[in-house]
Amino acid sequence: MNKQDKRQRIIDAAYQVIAEKGYEKSSIKDIAHVAGVAPGLVHYYFTSKEEILSVLLMEASRQYTRHMENIHATVDSEQLPEAVLSEPKNRVEKQPDWYKLRYEFFAMGLRNSSIKPAVNELLENGRQGISYILQNVLENQEHDIESMSAVLLACFDGLALQKLLNPDFDLESAYHVLEQMIRSLEKNRE
């Protein structure tokens, strides 16, 4: 296994451990155990647990941006609202740890000034990805795309949180209403 593979293995393990235990209760030893490496090797690649968290934040941000760009590039403009909404909805059920880690980042950003810029960048990238798609869906309309993107991102995060806390929460219906709201804006352009 080369250096990059080992480093990625540690990052993947940190993702799993921090999503499961939270940042405060996670240790380098826990991360090393899940990665199947010695704790010293974790310290070789990362100076601290905080550095690992920062890498996780940046990776999550880049991944989200790439995914939104891919949706825009591969989906017909008439299907964009549905495609954009299905991504966060499906992620809640298929990758709940992604959201758990995201909420951990949010909480840390509120408490730790050194993490705050990375959390802000994560949120900004999310808003930009949504804005990029909204500009195409709502082209030639007088809408505050930036504010709409912020509201949609808050909806995605808030609906996911409700579903994670209450498995009986009707996520499907909530997303259906959200799609109707977007489609009503889209109809106004015609």
PDB file of C-alpha atoms in Angstrom:
ATOM      1  CA  MET A   1       0.000   0.000   0.000  1.00  0.00           C
ATOM      2  CA  ASN A   2       1.465   3.380  -1.003  1.00  0.00           C
ATOM      3  CA  LYS A   3       1.511   6.561   1.092  1.00  0.00           C
ATOM      4  CA  GLN A   4      -1.576   8.044  -0.535  1.00  0.00           C
ATOM      5  CA  ASP A   5      -3.556   4.839   0.082  1.00  0.00           C
ATOM      6  CA  LYS A   6      -2.538   4.797   3.754  1.00  0.00           C
ATOM      7  CA  ARG A   7      -3.421   8.449   4.170  1.00  0.00           C
ATOM      8  CA  GLN A   8      -6.812   7.900   2.519  1.00  0.00           C
ATOM      9  CA  ARG A   9      -7.433   4.868   4.702  1.00  0.00           C
ATOM     10  CA  ILE A  10      -6.841   7.032   7.781  1.00  0.00           C
ATOM     11  CA  ILE A  11      -9.177   9.734   6.429  1.00  0.00           C
ATOM     12  CA  ASP A  12     -11.884   7.144   5.735  1.00  0.00           C
ATOM     13  CA  ALA A  13     -11.477   5.710   9.235  1.00  0.00           C
ATOM     14  CA  ALA A  14     -11.671   9.188  10.778  1.00  0.00           C
ATOM     15  CA  TYR A  15     -14.876   9.834   8.838  1.00  0.00           C
ATOM     16  CA  GLN A  16     -16.398   6.672  10.280  1.00  0.00           C
ATOM     17  CA  VAL A  17     -15.161   7.167  13.857  1.00  0.00           C
ATOM     18  CA  ILE A  18     -16.053  10.856  14.154  1.00  0.00           C
ATOM     19  CA  ALA A  19     -19.503  10.322  12.603  1.00  0.00           C
ATOM     20  CA  GLU A  20     -20.152   7.512  15.077  1.00  0.00           C
ATOM     21  CA  LYS A  21     -18.601   8.883  18.281  1.00  0.00           C
ATOM     22  CA  GLY A  22     -18.394  12.606  17.673  1.00  0.00           C
ATOM     23  CA  TYR A  23     -15.192  14.606  17.572  1.00  0.00           C
ATOM     24  CA  GLU A  24     -14.744  14.993  21.321  1.00  0.00           C
ATOM     25  CA  LYS A  25     -15.030  11.266  22.060  1.00  0.00           C
ATOM     26  CA  SER A  26     -12.892  10.158  19.120  1.00  0.00           C
ATOM     27  CA  SER A  27      -9.204   9.529  19.569  1.00  0.00           C
ATOM     28  CA  ILE A  28      -6.228   9.002  17.298  1.00  0.00           C
ATOM     29  CA  LYS A  29      -6.093   5.490  18.727  1.00  0.00           C
ATOM     30  CA  ASP A  30      -9.719   4.849  17.649  1.00  0.00           C
ATOM     31  CA  ILE A  31      -8.997   6.146  14.163  1.00  0.00           C
ATOM     32  CA  ALA A  32      -5.842   4.042  13.887  1.00  0.00           C
ATOM     33  CA  HIS A  33      -7.714   0.934  15.043  1.00  0.00           C
ATOM     34  CA  VAL A  34     -10.443   1.345  12.408  1.00  0.00           C
ATOM     35  CA  ALA A  35      -7.823   2.135   9.736  1.00  0.00           C
ATOM     36  CA  GLY A  36      -5.827  -0.939  10.736  1.00  0.00           C
ATOM     37  CA  VAL A  37      -2.640   1.049  11.306  1.00  0.00           C
ATOM     38  CA  ALA A  38      -0.490   1.997  14.282  1.00  0.00           C
ATOM     39  CA  PRO A  39      -1.351   5.301  16.025  1.00  0.00           C
ATOM     40  CA  GLY A  40       2.140   6.529  15.186  1.00  0.00           C
ATOM     41  CA  LEU A  41       1.319   6.274  11.492  1.00  0.00           C
ATOM     42  CA  VAL A  42      -1.700   8.535  11.981  1.00  0.00           C
ATOM     43  CA  HIS A  43       0.627  11.094  13.602  1.00  0.00           C
ATOM     44  CA  TYR A  44       3.040  10.687  10.686  1.00  0.00           C
ATOM     45  CA  TYR A  45       0.371  11.889   8.241  1.00  0.00           C
ATOM     46  CA  PHE A  46      -1.480  14.328  10.497  1.00  0.00           C
ATOM     47  CA  THR A  47      -0.175  16.559  13.265  1.00  0.00           C
ATOM     48  CA  SER A  48      -3.440  16.456  15.199  1.00  0.00           C
ATOM     49  CA  LYS A  49      -7.012  15.270  15.278  1.00  0.00           C
ATOM     50  CA  GLU A  50      -8.002  18.824  14.360  1.00  0.00           C
ATOM     51  CA  GLU A  51      -5.967  18.580  11.145  1.00  0.00           C
ATOM     52  CA  ILE A  52      -7.777  15.356  10.251  1.00  0.00           C
ATOM     53  CA  LEU A  53     -11.093  17.109  10.833  1.00  0.00           C
ATOM     54  CA  SER A  54     -10.031  19.978   8.618  1.00  0.00           C
ATOM     55  CA  VAL A  55      -9.124  17.539   5.820  1.00  0.00           C
ATOM     56  CA  LEU A  56     -12.499  15.822   6.247  1.00  0.00           C
ATOM     57  CA  LEU A  57     -14.281  19.163   5.950  1.00  0.00           C
ATOM     58  CA  MET A  58     -12.456  20.089   2.773  1.00  0.00           C
ATOM     59  CA  GLU A  59     -12.991  16.671   1.229  1.00  0.00           C
ATOM     60  CA  ALA A  60     -16.720  16.752   2.028  1.00  0.00           C
ATOM     61  CA  SER A  61     -16.980  20.223   0.533  1.00  0.00           C
ATOM     62  CA  ARG A  62     -15.187  19.255  -2.675  1.00  0.00           C
ATOM     63  CA  GLN A  63     -17.223  16.066  -2.984  1.00  0.00           C
ATOM     64  CA  TYR A  64     -20.508  17.967  -2.700  1.00  0.00           C
ATOM     65  CA  THR A  65     -19.420  20.572  -5.259  1.00  0.00           C
ATOM     66  CA  ARG A  66     -18.299  17.893  -7.736  1.00  0.00           C
ATOM     67  CA  HIS A  67     -21.569  16.049  -7.277  1.00  0.00           C
ATOM     68  CA  MET A  68     -23.666  19.153  -7.973  1.00  0.00           C
ATOM     69  CA  GLU A  69     -21.558  19.951 -11.051  1.00  0.00           C
ATOM     70  CA  ASN A  70     -22.057  16.390 -12.267  1.00  0.00           C
ATOM     71  CA  ILE A  71     -25.827  16.662 -11.820  1.00  0.00           C
ATOM     72  CA  HIS A  72     -25.853  19.893 -13.790  1.00  0.00           C
ATOM     73  CA  ALA A  73     -23.732  18.402 -16.584  1.00  0.00           C
ATOM     74  CA  THR A  74     -25.665  15.158 -16.961  1.00  0.00           C
ATOM     75  CA  VAL A  75     -29.300  15.985 -16.228  1.00  0.00           C
ATOM     76  CA  ASP A  76     -31.728  17.673 -18.629  1.00  0.00           C
ATOM     77  CA  SER A  77     -32.729  21.142 -17.388  1.00  0.00           C
ATOM     78  CA  GLU A  78     -36.376  20.120 -16.995  1.00  0.00           C
ATOM     79  CA  GLN A  79     -35.329  17.312 -14.651  1.00  0.00           C
ATOM     80  CA  LEU A  80     -32.857  19.408 -12.627  1.00  0.00           C
ATOM     81  CA  PRO A  81     -35.194  20.278  -9.729  1.00  0.00           C
ATOM     82  CA  GLU A  82     -36.040  16.630  -9.156  1.00  0.00           C
ATOM     83  CA  ALA A  83     -32.407  15.522  -9.538  1.00  0.00           C
ATOM     84  CA  VAL A  84     -31.094  18.186  -7.172  1.00  0.00           C
ATOM     85  CA  LEU A  85     -33.671  17.306  -4.533  1.00  0.00           C
ATOM     86  CA  SER A  86     -33.185  13.560  -4.831  1.00  0.00           C
ATOM     87  CA  GLU A  87     -29.478  13.816  -3.987  1.00  0.00           C
ATOM     88  CA  PRO A  88     -29.789  15.071  -0.377  1.00  0.00           C
ATOM     89  CA  LYS A  89     -32.959  13.035   0.195  1.00  0.00           C
ATOM     90  CA  ASN A  90     -31.277   9.798  -0.900  1.00  0.00           C
ATOM     91  CA  ARG A  91     -28.106  10.623   1.006  1.00  0.00           C
ATOM     92  CA  VAL A  92     -30.039  10.712   4.299  1.00  0.00           C
ATOM     93  CA  GLU A  93     -30.959   7.065   3.859  1.00  0.00           C
ATOM     94  CA  LYS A  94     -27.873   5.774   2.041  1.00  0.00           C
ATOM     95  CA  GLN A  95     -25.168   7.784   3.826  1.00  0.00           C
ATOM     96  CA  PRO A  96     -26.487   8.930   7.210  1.00  0.00           C
ATOM     97  CA  ASP A  97     -22.913   9.206   8.514  1.00  0.00           C
ATOM     98  CA  TRP A  98     -22.284  11.982   5.990  1.00  0.00           C
ATOM     99  CA  TYR A  99     -24.947  14.085   7.691  1.00  0.00           C
ATOM    100  CA  LYS A 100     -23.849  13.074  11.195  1.00  0.00           C
ATOM    101  CA  LEU A 101     -20.341  14.240  10.384  1.00  0.00           C
ATOM    102  CA  ARG A 102     -21.727  17.422   8.875  1.00  0.00           C
ATOM    103  CA  TYR A 103     -23.640  18.235  12.074  1.00  0.00           C
ATOM    104  CA  GLU A 104     -20.516  17.510  14.092  1.00  0.00           C
ATOM    105  CA  PHE A 105     -18.675  20.053  11.925  1.00  0.00           C
ATOM    106  CA  PHE A 106     -21.424  22.623  12.471  1.00  0.00           C
ATOM    107  CA  ALA A 107     -21.278  22.226  16.255  1.00  0.00           C
ATOM    108  CA  MET A 108     -17.501  22.463  16.245  1.00  0.00           C
ATOM    109  CA  GLY A 109     -17.574  25.558  14.058  1.00  0.00           C
ATOM    110  CA  LEU A 110     -19.730  27.243  16.673  1.00  0.00           C
ATOM    111  CA  ARG A 111     -17.318  26.349  19.481  1.00  0.00           C
ATOM    112  CA  ASN A 112     -13.904  26.413  17.820  1.00  0.00           C
ATOM    113  CA  SER A 113     -12.734  29.548  16.020  1.00  0.00           C
ATOM    114  CA  SER A 114      -9.993  27.662  14.162  1.00  0.00           C
ATOM    115  CA  ILE A 115     -12.575  25.325  12.558  1.00  0.00           C
ATOM    116  CA  LYS A 116     -15.101  28.078  11.823  1.00  0.00           C
ATOM    117  CA  PRO A 117     -13.551  29.185   8.475  1.00  0.00           C
ATOM    118  CA  ALA A 118     -13.585  25.618   7.129  1.00  0.00           C
ATOM    119  CA  VAL A 119     -17.227  25.159   8.169  1.00  0.00           C
ATOM    120  CA  ASN A 120     -18.103  28.460   6.500  1.00  0.00           C
ATOM    121  CA  GLU A 121     -16.343  27.273   3.344  1.00  0.00           C
ATOM    122  CA  LEU A 122     -18.299  24.015   3.442  1.00  0.00           C
ATOM    123  CA  LEU A 123     -21.571  25.944   3.650  1.00  0.00           C
ATOM    124  CA  GLU A 124     -20.480  28.421   0.974  1.00  0.00           C
ATOM    125  CA  ASN A 125     -19.602  25.597  -1.422  1.00  0.00           C
ATOM    126  CA  GLY A 126     -23.011  24.051  -0.792  1.00  0.00           C
ATOM    127  CA  ARG A 127     -24.776  27.339  -1.520  1.00  0.00           C
ATOM    128  CA  GLN A 128     -22.682  27.878  -4.653  1.00  0.00           C
ATOM    129  CA  GLY A 129     -23.499  24.409  -5.961  1.00  0.00           C
ATOM    130  CA  ILE A 130     -27.201  25.021  -5.437  1.00  0.00           C
ATOM    131  CA  SER A 131     -26.970  28.551  -6.918  1.00  0.00           C
ATOM    132  CA  TYR A 132     -25.300  27.222 -10.035  1.00  0.00           C
ATOM    133  CA  ILE A 133     -28.207  24.890 -10.669  1.00  0.00           C
ATOM    134  CA  LEU A 134     -30.913  27.414  -9.714  1.00  0.00           C
ATOM    135  CA  GLN A 135     -29.489  29.904 -12.202  1.00  0.00           C
ATOM    136  CA  ASN A 136     -30.156  27.381 -14.942  1.00  0.00           C
ATOM    137  CA  VAL A 137     -33.566  26.315 -13.667  1.00  0.00           C
ATOM    138  CA  LEU A 138     -34.773  29.877 -13.065  1.00  0.00           C
ATOM    139  CA  GLU A 139     -32.903  31.604 -15.899  1.00  0.00           C
ATOM    140  CA  ASN A 140     -34.075  35.054 -16.942  1.00  0.00           C
ATOM    141  CA  GLN A 141     -36.096  35.553 -13.774  1.00  0.00           C
ATOM    142  CA  GLU A 142     -35.926  38.139 -11.056  1.00  0.00           C
ATOM    143  CA  HIS A 143     -35.067  35.999  -8.040  1.00  0.00           C
ATOM    144  CA  ASP A 144     -32.521  36.344  -5.281  1.00  0.00           C
ATOM    145  CA  ILE A 145     -30.682  33.122  -6.168  1.00  0.00           C
ATOM    146  CA  GLU A 146     -28.172  33.438  -3.323  1.00  0.00           C
ATOM    147  CA  SER A 147     -30.877  33.691  -0.679  1.00  0.00           C
ATOM    148  CA  MET A 148     -32.886  30.890  -2.266  1.00  0.00           C
ATOM    149  CA  SER A 149     -29.767  28.701  -2.209  1.00  0.00           C
ATOM    150  CA  ALA A 150     -29.248  29.419   1.477  1.00  0.00           C
ATOM    151  CA  VAL A 151     -32.874  28.509   2.213  1.00  0.00           C
ATOM    152  CA  LEU A 152     -32.643  25.268   0.211  1.00  0.00           C
ATOM    153  CA  LEU A 153     -29.401  24.269   1.918  1.00  0.00           C
ATOM    154  CA  ALA A 154     -31.043  24.910   5.292  1.00  0.00           C
ATOM    155  CA  CYS A 155     -34.003  22.781   4.189  1.00  0.00           C
ATOM    156  CA  PHE A 156     -31.742  19.918   3.116  1.00  0.00           C
ATOM    157  CA  ASP A 157     -29.823  19.967   6.402  1.00  0.00           C
ATOM    158  CA  GLY A 158     -32.929  20.463   8.530  1.00  0.00           C
ATOM    159  CA  LEU A 159     -34.955  17.719   6.856  1.00  0.00           C
ATOM    160  CA  ALA A 160     -32.042  15.304   7.148  1.00  0.00           C
ATOM    161  CA  LEU A 161     -31.699  16.093  10.849  1.00  0.00           C
ATOM    162  CA  GLN A 162     -35.395  15.446  11.421  1.00  0.00           C
ATOM    163  CA  LYS A 163     -35.185  12.101   9.609  1.00  0.00           C
ATOM    164  CA  LEU A 164     -32.070  11.015  11.524  1.00  0.00           C
ATOM    165  CA  LEU A 165     -33.673  11.885  14.855  1.00  0.00           C
ATOM    166  CA  ASN A 166     -37.066  10.430  13.967  1.00  0.00           C
ATOM    167  CA  PRO A 167     -37.031   7.455  11.572  1.00  0.00           C
ATOM    168  CA  ASP A 168     -40.823   7.823  11.177  1.00  0.00           C
ATOM    169  CA  PHE A 169     -40.490  11.370   9.829  1.00  0.00           C
ATOM    170  CA  ASP A 170     -42.048  11.497   6.332  1.00  0.00           C
ATOM    171  CA  LEU A 171     -39.063  12.731   4.357  1.00  0.00           C
ATOM    172  CA  GLU A 172     -40.697  11.837   1.048  1.00  0.00           C
ATOM    173  CA  SER A 173     -43.658  14.167   1.659  1.00  0.00           C
ATOM    174  CA  ALA A 174     -41.436  17.000   2.816  1.00  0.00           C
ATOM    175  CA  TYR A 175     -39.313  16.755  -0.322  1.00  0.00           C
ATOM    176  CA  HIS A 176     -42.443  16.556  -2.454  1.00  0.00           C
ATOM    177  CA  VAL A 177     -43.591  19.899  -1.017  1.00  0.00           C
ATOM    178  CA  LEU A 178     -40.121  21.359  -1.567  1.00  0.00           C
ATOM    179  CA  GLU A 179     -40.176  20.227  -5.202  1.00  0.00           C
ATOM    180  CA  GLN A 180     -43.622  21.799  -5.684  1.00  0.00           C
ATOM    181  CA  MET A 181     -42.276  25.077  -4.312  1.00  0.00           C
ATOM    182  CA  ILE A 182     -39.368  25.061  -6.766  1.00  0.00           C
ATOM    183  CA  ARG A 183     -41.597  24.085  -9.669  1.00  0.00           C
ATOM    184  CA  SER A 184     -43.970  26.970  -8.844  1.00  0.00           C
ATOM    185  CA  LEU A 185     -41.052  29.383  -9.179  1.00  0.00           C
ATOM    186  CA  GLU A 186     -40.057  27.693 -12.406  1.00  0.00           C
ATOM    187  CA  LYS A 187     -43.592  28.070 -13.816  1.00  0.00           C
ATOM    188  CA  ASN A 188     -43.459  31.805 -13.171  1.00  0.00           C
ATOM    189  CA  ARG A 189     -40.780  32.121 -15.844  1.00  0.00           C
ATOM    190  CA  GLU A 190     -43.099  30.857 -18.590  1.00  0.00           C
TER     191      GLU A 190
END
